[in-house]
Amino acid sequence: MNHLVPAAENRWQLPNHAHLVVYERDDRGLLTIYDCAAAQKPPSAQLLGDLESVDAHAEIDRTPTGRVVRMREPSILERVSTGRFRIVRE
């Protein structure tokens, strides 16, 4: 289930108000991506892996199970390597 708009190979566009829930586990994390937290829609994508960094304007809150990342500008989700992702400015 990946309904993100491709930007290039191993790169996907994230909307201005994308909302990512990052579950951090010992073996492999889980990234759940929503278009907007207020939209009340199912997630746009769920990816197995870890979010290494966020190099775009965002609010990041720590939770007991990981992080919640609320994007505040258009950005790109980029696969760095197998199971490793980062977010960069568009």
Coordinates of C-alpha atoms in Angstrom, one line a residue:
M1 CA 0.0 0.0 0.0
N2 CA 2.0 2.9 -1.3
H3 CA -0.1 5.7 -2.7
L4 CA 2.6 8.4 -2.6
V5 CA 3.4 10.4 -5.7
P6 CA 6.8 9.4 -7.1
A7 CA 9.3 12.2 -7.5
A8 CA 12.1 10.0 -8.9
E9 CA 13.5 6.5 -8.3
N10 CA 13.4 5.8 -4.6
R11 CA 11.9 9.3 -3.9
W12 CA 8.3 10.3 -3.2
Q13 CA 6.5 13.6 -2.7
L14 CA 5.0 14.3 0.7
P15 CA 2.2 16.9 1.0
N16 CA 2.7 20.2 3.0
H17 CA 0.8 18.7 6.0
A18 CA 1.9 15.1 5.8
H19 CA 1.8 13.3 9.1
L20 CA 4.2 10.4 9.8
V21 CA 3.9 8.0 12.7
V22 CA 7.3 6.3 13.1
Y23 CA 7.3 3.1 15.3
E24 CA 10.8 2.4 16.4
R25 CA 11.6 -1.3 17.2
D26 CA 14.8 -3.2 17.7
D27 CA 14.6 -5.2 14.4
R28 CA 12.9 -2.8 12.0
G29 CA 10.7 0.2 12.3
L30 CA 7.4 1.1 10.6
L31 CA 6.6 4.4 8.9
T32 CA 2.9 5.1 8.5
I33 CA 2.3 8.2 6.3
Y34 CA -1.0 10.2 6.3
D35 CA -1.8 13.0 3.9
C36 CA -3.0 15.2 6.8
A37 CA -3.9 14.4 10.4
A38 CA -7.1 16.3 10.1
A39 CA -8.3 14.5 7.0
Q40 CA -9.6 11.4 8.9
K41 CA -8.5 9.1 6.0
P42 CA -6.6 5.8 6.0
P43 CA -2.8 6.1 5.6
S44 CA -1.3 6.8 2.2
A45 CA 1.6 4.4 2.8
Q46 CA 3.1 2.1 5.3
L47 CA 6.8 1.3 4.9
L48 CA 9.1 -1.1 6.8
G49 CA 12.2 0.7 7.9
D50 CA 13.8 3.5 9.9
L51 CA 13.6 7.3 9.5
E52 CA 17.2 8.5 9.8
S53 CA 16.7 12.2 9.5
V54 CA 14.3 15.1 8.7
D55 CA 15.9 17.9 6.8
A56 CA 12.7 19.9 6.1
H57 CA 10.5 22.1 8.3
A58 CA 8.6 19.8 10.6
E59 CA 7.3 19.4 14.2
I60 CA 8.7 16.3 15.8
D61 CA 7.3 14.8 19.0
R62 CA 8.8 11.8 20.8
T63 CA 6.3 9.1 21.9
P64 CA 6.8 6.0 24.0
T65 CA 7.0 3.9 20.8
G66 CA 8.8 6.3 18.5
R67 CA 8.1 9.7 16.9
V68 CA 5.3 11.7 15.3
V69 CA 6.5 13.9 12.4
R70 CA 4.2 16.7 11.2
M71 CA 5.5 18.2 8.0
R72 CA 5.1 22.0 7.6
E73 CA 6.4 22.3 4.0
P74 CA 6.5 20.3 0.8
S75 CA 9.1 17.6 1.1
I76 CA 10.5 14.4 -0.3
L77 CA 10.7 11.0 1.3
E78 CA 13.9 9.4 0.1
R79 CA 15.1 5.8 0.4
V80 CA 18.7 6.0 1.4
S81 CA 19.3 2.2 1.5
T82 CA 17.2 -0.9 2.2
G83 CA 15.0 -0.1 5.1
R84 CA 16.5 3.4 5.6
F85 CA 14.6 6.6 4.8
R86 CA 15.1 10.4 5.2
I87 CA 13.0 13.5 4.5
V88 CA 14.5 16.3 2.6
R89 CA 13.2 19.7 1.3
E90 CA 11.5 19.5 -2.1

